[in-house]
C-alpha cells in the first residue's frame, strides 16, 4: 500500500517538473493533470476500501488527510493553469475575441435593446480585458 502511495507521489512530482518544462503545451498539461487526478483518486479509493476491510482507523485518517491534500494541490495547479491559459489567449487573439463578442451581442440584444447598449457592453468587455493584464506571471 505504502509503495503504491510513494509511486503515485513520485509520478505527481514528475508531472510537476514536466509542467514547468513544457509551459508551451498548456492544453496537453491540462489533459495530463486531469488524467493524474483521476488516477490518484482511483488509488485513494482503492486504499480506502482496503483500510475499511482491515479496520485500521489511524491509517484511514491518514488517507483522508492525504486525499484532502491531493485535492487542494490539484485545485491549485488547475487554477494556475487556467489563469495562464486565459492570459495567453487574451494576448494572442484579443482582436478576434472582441469581434466574436460583438457578433454575439448583435445577435442577441439587437431585438430587445438599441445599438447604444451594445456599444456600452463592448466597452465593458474592453475594461475586463485590461483588468487581468497588469502583472503576467
PDB file of N, CA and C in Angstrom, residues 2-94:
ATOM      1  N   UNK A   2       1.820   1.276   0.920  1.00  0.00           N
ATOM      2  CA  UNK A   2       2.701   2.449   1.035  1.00  0.00           C
ATOM      3  C   UNK A   2       3.506   2.624  -0.246  1.00  0.00           C
ATOM      4  N   UNK A   3       3.968   1.515  -0.791  1.00  0.00           N
ATOM      5  CA  UNK A   3       4.735   1.566  -2.037  1.00  0.00           C
ATOM      6  C   UNK A   3       3.910   2.244  -3.127  1.00  0.00           C
ATOM      7  N   UNK A   4       2.649   1.854  -3.222  1.00  0.00           N
ATOM      8  CA  UNK A   4       1.768   2.440  -4.237  1.00  0.00           C
ATOM      9  C   UNK A   4       1.650   3.941  -4.029  1.00  0.00           C
ATOM     10  N   UNK A   5       1.491   4.340  -2.766  1.00  0.00           N
ATOM     11  CA  UNK A   5       1.375   5.762  -2.434  1.00  0.00           C
ATOM     12  C   UNK A   5       2.611   6.512  -2.896  1.00  0.00           C
ATOM     13  N   UNK A   6       3.765   5.947  -2.544  1.00  0.00           N
ATOM     14  CA  UNK A   6       5.040   6.615  -2.882  1.00  0.00           C
ATOM     15  C   UNK A   6       5.160   6.729  -4.399  1.00  0.00           C
ATOM     16  N   UNK A   7       4.781   5.668  -5.088  1.00  0.00           N
ATOM     17  CA  UNK A   7       4.863   5.676  -6.549  1.00  0.00           C
ATOM     18  C   UNK A   7       3.998   6.788  -7.125  1.00  0.00           C
ATOM     19  N   UNK A   8       2.787   6.897  -6.592  1.00  0.00           N
ATOM     20  CA  UNK A   8       1.870   7.925  -7.079  1.00  0.00           C
ATOM     21  C   UNK A   8       2.457   9.314  -6.844  1.00  0.00           C
ATOM     22  N   UNK A   9       3.024   9.520  -5.664  1.00  0.00           N
ATOM     23  CA  UNK A   9       3.608  10.825  -5.331  1.00  0.00           C
ATOM     24  C   UNK A   9       4.759  11.148  -6.289  1.00  0.00           C
ATOM     25  N   UNK A  10       5.571  10.137  -6.558  1.00  0.00           N
ATOM     26  CA  UNK A  10       6.688  10.332  -7.490  1.00  0.00           C
ATOM     27  C   UNK A  10       6.170  10.738  -8.863  1.00  0.00           C
ATOM     28  N   UNK A  11       5.123  10.045  -9.298  1.00  0.00           N
ATOM     29  CA  UNK A  11       4.532  10.371 -10.594  1.00  0.00           C
ATOM     30  C   UNK A  11       4.075  11.827 -10.611  1.00  0.00           C
ATOM     31  N   UNK A  12       3.448  12.236  -9.512  1.00  0.00           N
ATOM     32  CA  UNK A  12       2.962  13.613  -9.435  1.00  0.00           C
ATOM     33  C   UNK A  12       4.123  14.593  -9.541  1.00  0.00           C
ATOM     34  N   UNK A  13       5.197  14.298  -8.825  1.00  0.00           N
ATOM     35  CA  UNK A  13       6.364  15.172  -8.866  1.00  0.00           C
ATOM     36  C   UNK A  13       6.897  15.276 -10.295  1.00  0.00           C
ATOM     37  N   UNK A  14       6.999  14.130 -10.956  1.00  0.00           N
ATOM     38  CA  UNK A  14       7.497  14.120 -12.334  1.00  0.00           C
ATOM     39  C   UNK A  14       6.600  14.990 -13.210  1.00  0.00           C
ATOM     40  N   UNK A  15       5.287  14.843 -12.989  1.00  0.00           N
ATOM     41  CA  UNK A  15       4.335  15.622 -13.778  1.00  0.00           C
ATOM     42  C   UNK A  15       4.553  17.113 -13.561  1.00  0.00           C
ATOM     43  N   UNK A  16       4.791  17.502 -12.296  1.00  0.00           N
ATOM     44  CA  UNK A  16       5.010  18.906 -11.979  1.00  0.00           C
ATOM     45  C   UNK A  16       6.237  19.415 -12.731  1.00  0.00           C
ATOM     46  N   UNK A  17       7.309  18.629 -12.706  1.00  0.00           N
ATOM     47  CA  UNK A  17       8.553  19.037 -13.386  1.00  0.00           C
ATOM     48  C   UNK A  17       8.277  19.223 -14.871  1.00  0.00           C
ATOM     49  N   UNK A  18       7.555  18.257 -15.446  1.00  0.00           N
ATOM     50  CA  UNK A  18       7.244  18.342 -16.877  1.00  0.00           C
ATOM     51  C   UNK A  18       6.444  19.605 -17.149  1.00  0.00           C
ATOM     52  N   UNK A  19       5.509  19.893 -16.246  1.00  0.00           N
ATOM     53  CA  UNK A  19       4.685  21.085 -16.403  1.00  0.00           C
ATOM     54  C   UNK A  19       5.566  22.321 -16.479  1.00  0.00           C
ATOM     55  N   UNK A  20       6.555  22.393 -15.567  1.00  0.00           N
ATOM     56  CA  UNK A  20       7.437  23.558 -15.551  1.00  0.00           C
ATOM     57  C   UNK A  20       8.207  23.638 -16.870  1.00  0.00           C
ATOM     58  N   UNK A  21       8.685  22.482 -17.325  1.00  0.00           N
ATOM     59  CA  UNK A  21       9.487  22.470 -18.550  1.00  0.00           C
ATOM     60  C   UNK A  21       8.654  22.851 -19.766  1.00  0.00           C
ATOM     61  N   UNK A  22       7.432  22.318 -19.837  1.00  0.00           N
ATOM     62  CA  UNK A  22       6.631  22.453 -21.051  1.00  0.00           C
ATOM     63  C   UNK A  22       5.478  23.413 -20.834  1.00  0.00           C
ATOM     64  N   UNK A  23       5.804  24.672 -20.567  1.00  0.00           N
ATOM     65  CA  UNK A  23       4.739  25.638 -20.361  1.00  0.00           C
ATOM     66  C   UNK A  23       4.001  25.923 -21.667  1.00  0.00           C
ATOM     67  N   UNK A  24       4.679  25.622 -22.784  1.00  0.00           N
ATOM     68  CA  UNK A  24       4.086  25.929 -24.086  1.00  0.00           C
ATOM     69  C   UNK A  24       2.809  25.106 -24.299  1.00  0.00           C
ATOM     70  N   UNK A  25       2.862  23.835 -23.920  1.00  0.00           N
ATOM     71  CA  UNK A  25       1.768  22.923 -24.258  1.00  0.00           C
ATOM     72  C   UNK A  25       0.748  22.893 -23.122  1.00  0.00           C
ATOM     73  N   UNK A  26       0.035  24.007 -22.967  1.00  0.00           N
ATOM     74  CA  UNK A  26      -0.859  24.141 -21.815  1.00  0.00           C
ATOM     75  C   UNK A  26      -2.038  23.189 -21.909  1.00  0.00           C
ATOM     76  N   UNK A  27      -2.580  23.033 -23.102  1.00  0.00           N
ATOM     77  CA  UNK A  27      -3.720  22.127 -23.247  1.00  0.00           C
ATOM     78  C   UNK A  27      -3.309  20.711 -22.873  1.00  0.00           C
ATOM     79  N   UNK A  28      -2.142  20.298 -23.374  1.00  0.00           N
ATOM     80  CA  UNK A  28      -1.618  18.972 -23.041  1.00  0.00           C
ATOM     81  C   UNK A  28      -1.491  18.843 -21.531  1.00  0.00           C
ATOM     82  N   UNK A  29      -0.965  19.887 -20.911  1.00  0.00           N
ATOM     83  CA  UNK A  29      -0.750  19.851 -19.467  1.00  0.00           C
ATOM     84  C   UNK A  29      -2.090  19.672 -18.753  1.00  0.00           C
ATOM     85  N   UNK A  30      -3.108  20.391 -19.216  1.00  0.00           N
ATOM     86  CA  UNK A  30      -4.429  20.271 -18.606  1.00  0.00           C
ATOM     87  C   UNK A  30      -4.905  18.826 -18.676  1.00  0.00           C
ATOM     88  N   UNK A  31      -4.752  18.231 -19.848  1.00  0.00           N
ATOM     89  CA  UNK A  31      -5.191  16.854 -20.032  1.00  0.00           C
ATOM     90  C   UNK A  31      -4.446  15.921 -19.081  1.00  0.00           C
ATOM     91  N   UNK A  32      -3.130  16.103 -19.018  1.00  0.00           N
ATOM     92  CA  UNK A  32      -2.296  15.251 -18.172  1.00  0.00           C
ATOM     93  C   UNK A  32      -2.722  15.384 -16.714  1.00  0.00           C
ATOM     94  N   UNK A  33      -2.950  16.636 -16.294  1.00  0.00           N
ATOM     95  CA  UNK A  33      -3.343  16.881 -14.912  1.00  0.00           C
ATOM     96  C   UNK A  33      -4.656  16.159 -14.613  1.00  0.00           C
ATOM     97  N   UNK A  34      -5.595  16.241 -15.535  1.00  0.00           N
ATOM     98  CA  UNK A  34      -6.890  15.596 -15.334  1.00  0.00           C
ATOM     99  C   UNK A  34      -6.703  14.085 -15.181  1.00  0.00           C
ATOM    100  N   UNK A  35      -5.885  13.512 -16.064  1.00  0.00           N
ATOM    101  CA  UNK A  35      -5.642  12.064 -16.020  1.00  0.00           C
ATOM    102  C   UNK A  35      -5.012  11.697 -14.676  1.00  0.00           C
ATOM    103  N   UNK A  36      -4.017  12.498 -14.262  1.00  0.00           N
ATOM    104  CA  UNK A  36      -3.328  12.236 -12.998  1.00  0.00           C
ATOM    105  C   UNK A  36      -4.327  12.300 -11.846  1.00  0.00           C
ATOM    106  N   UNK A  37      -5.205  13.292 -11.861  1.00  0.00           N
ATOM    107  CA  UNK A  37      -6.202  13.431 -10.803  1.00  0.00           C
ATOM    108  C   UNK A  37      -7.044  12.165 -10.731  1.00  0.00           C
ATOM    109  N   UNK A  38      -7.490  11.726 -11.892  1.00  0.00           N
ATOM    110  CA  UNK A  38      -8.331  10.527 -11.920  1.00  0.00           C
ATOM    111  C   UNK A  38      -7.580   9.340 -11.319  1.00  0.00           C
ATOM    112  N   UNK A  39      -6.327   9.179 -11.730  1.00  0.00           N
ATOM    113  CA  UNK A  39      -5.522   8.053 -11.249  1.00  0.00           C
ATOM    114  C   UNK A  39      -5.366   8.111  -9.739  1.00  0.00           C
ATOM    115  N   UNK A  40      -5.028   9.305  -9.250  1.00  0.00           N
ATOM    116  CA  UNK A  40      -4.808   9.468  -7.807  1.00  0.00           C
ATOM    117  C   UNK A  40      -6.081   9.124  -7.045  1.00  0.00           C
ATOM    118  N   UNK A  41      -7.203   9.628  -7.550  1.00  0.00           N
ATOM    119  CA  UNK A  41      -8.472   9.383  -6.868  1.00  0.00           C
ATOM    120  C   UNK A  41      -8.776   7.890  -6.830  1.00  0.00           C
ATOM    121  N   UNK A  42      -8.531   7.220  -7.957  1.00  0.00           N
ATOM    122  CA  UNK A  42      -8.775   5.776  -8.002  1.00  0.00           C
ATOM    123  C   UNK A  42      -7.918   5.067  -6.961  1.00  0.00           C
ATOM    124  N   UNK A  43      -6.640   5.443  -6.923  1.00  0.00           N
ATOM    125  CA  UNK A  43      -5.724   4.835  -5.952  1.00  0.00           C
ATOM    126  C   UNK A  43      -6.232   5.040  -4.532  1.00  0.00           C
ATOM    127  N   UNK A  44      -6.634   6.276  -4.252  1.00  0.00           N
ATOM    128  CA  UNK A  44      -7.086   6.606  -2.901  1.00  0.00           C
ATOM    129  C   UNK A  44      -8.311   5.769  -2.532  1.00  0.00           C
ATOM    130  N   UNK A  45      -9.219   5.661  -3.478  1.00  0.00           N
ATOM    131  CA  UNK A  45     -10.443   4.898  -3.212  1.00  0.00           C
ATOM    132  C   UNK A  45     -10.103   3.436  -2.923  1.00  0.00           C
ATOM    133  N   UNK A  46      -9.196   2.896  -3.722  1.00  0.00           N
ATOM    134  CA  UNK A  46      -8.774   1.502  -3.520  1.00  0.00           C
ATOM    135  C   UNK A  46      -8.226   1.335  -2.104  1.00  0.00           C
ATOM    136  N   UNK A  47      -7.374   2.267  -1.723  1.00  0.00           N
ATOM    137  CA  UNK A  47      -6.750   2.170  -0.403  1.00  0.00           C
ATOM    138  C   UNK A  47      -7.792   2.295   0.694  1.00  0.00           C
ATOM    139  N   UNK A  48      -8.725   3.207   0.485  1.00  0.00           N
ATOM    140  CA  UNK A  48      -9.785   3.382   1.477  1.00  0.00           C
ATOM    141  C   UNK A  48     -10.535   2.066   1.666  1.00  0.00           C
ATOM    142  N   UNK A  49     -10.829   1.417   0.574  1.00  0.00           N
ATOM    143  CA  UNK A  49     -11.542   0.136   0.647  1.00  0.00           C
ATOM    144  C   UNK A  49     -10.725  -0.874   1.443  1.00  0.00           C
ATOM    145  N   UNK A  50      -9.444  -0.936   1.140  1.00  0.00           N
ATOM    146  CA  UNK A  50      -8.552  -1.872   1.844  1.00  0.00           C
ATOM    147  C   UNK A  50      -8.579  -1.591   3.342  1.00  0.00           C
ATOM    148  N   UNK A  51      -8.479  -0.307   3.689  1.00  0.00           N
ATOM    149  CA  UNK A  51      -8.435   0.080   5.099  1.00  0.00           C
ATOM    150  C   UNK A  51      -9.748  -0.313   5.783  1.00  0.00           C
ATOM    151  N   UNK A  52     -10.824  -0.106   5.070  1.00  0.00           N
ATOM    152  CA  UNK A  52     -12.134  -0.433   5.631  1.00  0.00           C
ATOM    153  C   UNK A  52     -12.182  -1.921   5.995  1.00  0.00           C
ATOM    154  N   UNK A  53     -11.660  -2.738   5.108  1.00  0.00           N
ATOM    155  CA  UNK A  53     -11.664  -4.176   5.368  1.00  0.00           C
ATOM    156  C   UNK A  53     -10.831  -4.499   6.606  1.00  0.00           C
ATOM    157  N   UNK A  54      -9.633  -3.882   6.677  1.00  0.00           N
ATOM    158  CA  UNK A  54      -8.724  -4.203   7.785  1.00  0.00           C
ATOM    159  C   UNK A  54      -9.104  -3.467   9.073  1.00  0.00           C
ATOM    160  N   UNK A  55      -9.916  -2.414   8.936  1.00  0.00           N
ATOM    161  CA  UNK A  55     -10.371  -1.630  10.092  1.00  0.00           C
ATOM    162  C   UNK A  55      -9.191  -0.981  10.831  1.00  0.00           C
ATOM    163  N   UNK A  56      -8.309  -0.368  10.067  1.00  0.00           N
ATOM    164  CA  UNK A  56      -7.210   0.395  10.683  1.00  0.00           C
ATOM    165  C   UNK A  56      -7.613   1.852  10.685  1.00  0.00           C
ATOM    166  N   UNK A  57      -8.070   2.344  11.809  1.00  0.00           N
ATOM    167  CA  UNK A  57      -8.659   3.690  11.842  1.00  0.00           C
ATOM    168  C   UNK A  57      -7.597   4.768  11.653  1.00  0.00           C
ATOM    169  N   UNK A  58      -6.448   4.558  12.226  1.00  0.00           N
ATOM    170  CA  UNK A  58      -5.386   5.572  12.097  1.00  0.00           C
ATOM    171  C   UNK A  58      -5.012   5.737  10.623  1.00  0.00           C
ATOM    172  N   UNK A  59      -4.837   4.623   9.949  1.00  0.00           N
ATOM    173  CA  UNK A  59      -4.496   4.655   8.532  1.00  0.00           C
ATOM    174  C   UNK A  59      -5.596   5.358   7.740  1.00  0.00           C
ATOM    175  N   UNK A  60      -6.842   5.085   8.129  1.00  0.00           N
ATOM    176  CA  UNK A  60      -7.980   5.728   7.467  1.00  0.00           C
ATOM    177  C   UNK A  60      -7.858   7.242   7.572  1.00  0.00           C
ATOM    178  N   UNK A  61      -7.562   7.712   8.767  1.00  0.00           N
ATOM    179  CA  UNK A  61      -7.423   9.153   8.992  1.00  0.00           C
ATOM    180  C   UNK A  61      -6.307   9.707   8.110  1.00  0.00           C
ATOM    181  N   UNK A  62      -5.201   8.991   8.087  1.00  0.00           N
ATOM    182  CA  UNK A  62      -4.058   9.409   7.266  1.00  0.00           C
ATOM    183  C   UNK A  62      -4.481   9.527   5.801  1.00  0.00           C
ATOM    184  N   UNK A  63      -5.181   8.523   5.337  1.00  0.00           N
ATOM    185  CA  UNK A  63      -5.600   8.503   3.942  1.00  0.00           C
ATOM    186  C   UNK A  63      -6.528   9.675   3.646  1.00  0.00           C
ATOM    187  N   UNK A  64      -7.437   9.942   4.576  1.00  0.00           N
ATOM    188  CA  UNK A  64      -8.378  11.044   4.392  1.00  0.00           C
ATOM    189  C   UNK A  64      -7.615  12.355   4.250  1.00  0.00           C
ATOM    190  N   UNK A  65      -6.676  12.572   5.161  1.00  0.00           N
ATOM    191  CA  UNK A  65      -5.895  13.821   5.139  1.00  0.00           C
ATOM    192  C   UNK A  65      -5.108  13.915   3.829  1.00  0.00           C
ATOM    193  N   UNK A  66      -4.520  12.811   3.419  1.00  0.00           N
ATOM    194  CA  UNK A  66      -3.738  12.788   2.182  1.00  0.00           C
ATOM    195  C   UNK A  66      -4.634  13.132   0.996  1.00  0.00           C
ATOM    196  N   UNK A  67      -5.838  12.557   0.989  1.00  0.00           N
ATOM    197  CA  UNK A  67      -6.777  12.830  -0.098  1.00  0.00           C
ATOM    198  C   UNK A  67      -7.090  14.318  -0.162  1.00  0.00           C
ATOM    199  N   UNK A  68      -7.311  14.909   1.013  1.00  0.00           N
ATOM    200  CA  UNK A  68      -7.617  16.339   1.079  1.00  0.00           C
ATOM    201  C   UNK A  68      -6.449  17.137   0.508  1.00  0.00           C
ATOM    202  N   UNK A  69      -5.245  16.770   0.922  1.00  0.00           N
ATOM    203  CA  UNK A  69      -4.041  17.467   0.456  1.00  0.00           C
ATOM    204  C   UNK A  69      -3.940  17.383  -1.072  1.00  0.00           C
ATOM    205  N   UNK A  70      -4.147  16.180  -1.589  1.00  0.00           N
ATOM    206  CA  UNK A  70      -4.043  15.969  -3.028  1.00  0.00           C
ATOM    207  C   UNK A  70      -5.069  16.832  -3.760  1.00  0.00           C
ATOM    208  N   UNK A  71      -6.286  16.847  -3.222  1.00  0.00           N
ATOM    209  CA  UNK A  71      -7.348  17.635  -3.841  1.00  0.00           C
ATOM    210  C   UNK A  71      -6.948  19.105  -3.894  1.00  0.00           C
ATOM    211  N   UNK A  72      -6.417  19.600  -2.780  1.00  0.00           N
ATOM    212  CA  UNK A  72      -6.004  21.004  -2.707  1.00  0.00           C
ATOM    213  C   UNK A  72      -4.929  21.283  -3.751  1.00  0.00           C
ATOM    214  N   UNK A  73      -3.936  20.407  -3.808  1.00  0.00           N
ATOM    215  CA  UNK A  73      -2.835  20.573  -4.760  1.00  0.00           C
ATOM    216  C   UNK A  73      -3.383  20.633  -6.187  1.00  0.00           C
ATOM    217  N   UNK A  74      -4.264  19.696  -6.496  1.00  0.00           N
ATOM    218  CA  UNK A  74      -4.805  19.612  -7.854  1.00  0.00           C
ATOM    219  C   UNK A  74      -5.593  20.878  -8.181  1.00  0.00           C
ATOM    220  N   UNK A  75      -6.396  21.317  -7.226  1.00  0.00           N
ATOM    221  CA  UNK A  75      -7.206  22.513  -7.451  1.00  0.00           C
ATOM    222  C   UNK A  75      -6.306  23.699  -7.730  1.00  0.00           C
ATOM    223  N   UNK A  76      -5.262  23.841  -6.919  1.00  0.00           N
ATOM    224  CA  UNK A  76      -4.334  24.960  -7.079  1.00  0.00           C
ATOM    225  C   UNK A  76      -3.685  24.920  -8.467  1.00  0.00           C
ATOM    226  N   UNK A  77      -3.186  23.748  -8.827  1.00  0.00           N
ATOM    227  CA  UNK A  77      -2.497  23.627 -10.115  1.00  0.00           C
ATOM    228  C   UNK A  77      -3.462  23.940 -11.257  1.00  0.00           C
ATOM    229  N   UNK A  78      -4.689  23.413 -11.153  1.00  0.00           N
ATOM    230  CA  UNK A  78      -5.678  23.640 -12.211  1.00  0.00           C
ATOM    231  C   UNK A  78      -5.979  25.129 -12.335  1.00  0.00           C
ATOM    232  N   UNK A  79      -6.125  25.791 -11.184  1.00  0.00           N
ATOM    233  CA  UNK A  79      -6.404  27.224 -11.186  1.00  0.00           C
ATOM    234  C   UNK A  79      -5.280  27.964 -11.896  1.00  0.00           C
ATOM    235  N   UNK A  80      -4.052  27.626 -11.533  1.00  0.00           N
ATOM    236  CA  UNK A  80      -2.889  28.284 -12.133  1.00  0.00           C
ATOM    237  C   UNK A  80      -2.904  28.084 -13.651  1.00  0.00           C
ATOM    238  N   UNK A  81      -3.141  26.851 -14.068  1.00  0.00           N
ATOM    239  CA  UNK A  81      -3.140  26.542 -15.488  1.00  0.00           C
ATOM    240  C   UNK A  81      -4.204  27.372 -16.203  1.00  0.00           C
ATOM    241  N   UNK A  82      -5.397  27.420 -15.620  1.00  0.00           N
ATOM    242  CA  UNK A  82      -6.494  28.148 -16.252  1.00  0.00           C
ATOM    243  C   UNK A  82      -6.130  29.617 -16.391  1.00  0.00           C
ATOM    244  N   UNK A  83      -5.563  30.184 -15.336  1.00  0.00           N
ATOM    245  CA  UNK A  83      -5.203  31.609 -15.360  1.00  0.00           C
ATOM    246  C   UNK A  83      -4.213  31.868 -16.480  1.00  0.00           C
ATOM    247  N   UNK A  84      -3.172  31.034 -16.525  1.00  0.00           N
ATOM    248  CA  UNK A  84      -2.126  31.227 -17.532  1.00  0.00           C
ATOM    249  C   UNK A  84      -2.741  31.149 -18.920  1.00  0.00           C
ATOM    250  N   UNK A  85      -3.588  30.129 -19.126  1.00  0.00           N
ATOM    251  CA  UNK A  85      -4.179  29.921 -20.441  1.00  0.00           C
ATOM    252  C   UNK A  85      -4.988  31.132 -20.851  1.00  0.00           C
ATOM    253  N   UNK A  86      -5.804  31.635 -19.926  1.00  0.00           N
ATOM    254  CA  UNK A  86      -6.665  32.767 -20.253  1.00  0.00           C
ATOM    255  C   UNK A  86      -5.828  33.964 -20.655  1.00  0.00           C
ATOM    256  N   UNK A  87      -4.794  34.254 -19.864  1.00  0.00           N
ATOM    257  CA  UNK A  87      -3.955  35.431 -20.145  1.00  0.00           C
ATOM    258  C   UNK A  87      -3.348  35.296 -21.524  1.00  0.00           C
ATOM    259  N   UNK A  88      -2.771  34.116 -21.796  1.00  0.00           N
ATOM    260  CA  UNK A  88      -2.084  33.931 -23.080  1.00  0.00           C
ATOM    261  C   UNK A  88      -3.059  34.125 -24.220  1.00  0.00           C
ATOM    262  N   UNK A  89      -4.241  33.507 -24.079  1.00  0.00           N
ATOM    263  CA  UNK A  89      -5.213  33.561 -25.163  1.00  0.00           C
ATOM    264  C   UNK A  89      -5.609  35.005 -25.405  1.00  0.00           C
ATOM    265  N   UNK A  90      -5.761  35.773 -24.318  1.00  0.00           N
ATOM    266  CA  UNK A  90      -6.152  37.180 -24.470  1.00  0.00           C
ATOM    267  C   UNK A  90      -5.094  37.930 -25.259  1.00  0.00           C
ATOM    268  N   UNK A  91      -3.826  37.668 -24.907  1.00  0.00           N
ATOM    269  CA  UNK A  91      -2.756  38.424 -25.564  1.00  0.00           C
ATOM    270  C   UNK A  91      -2.733  38.119 -27.061  1.00  0.00           C
ATOM    271  N   UNK A  92      -2.828  36.829 -27.397  1.00  0.00           N
ATOM    272  CA  UNK A  92      -2.703  36.451 -28.811  1.00  0.00           C
ATOM    273  C   UNK A  92      -3.919  36.906 -29.600  1.00  0.00           C
ATOM    274  N   UNK A  93      -5.117  36.448 -29.178  1.00  0.00           N
ATOM    275  CA  UNK A  93      -6.296  36.633 -30.002  1.00  0.00           C
ATOM    276  C   UNK A  93      -7.251  37.670 -29.451  1.00  0.00           C
ATOM    277  N   UNK A  94      -6.711  38.778 -28.937  1.00  0.00           N
ATOM    278  CA  UNK A  94      -7.581  39.780 -28.311  1.00  0.00           C
ATOM    279  C   UNK A  94      -8.593  40.322 -29.322  1.00  0.00           C
TER     280      UNK A  94
END
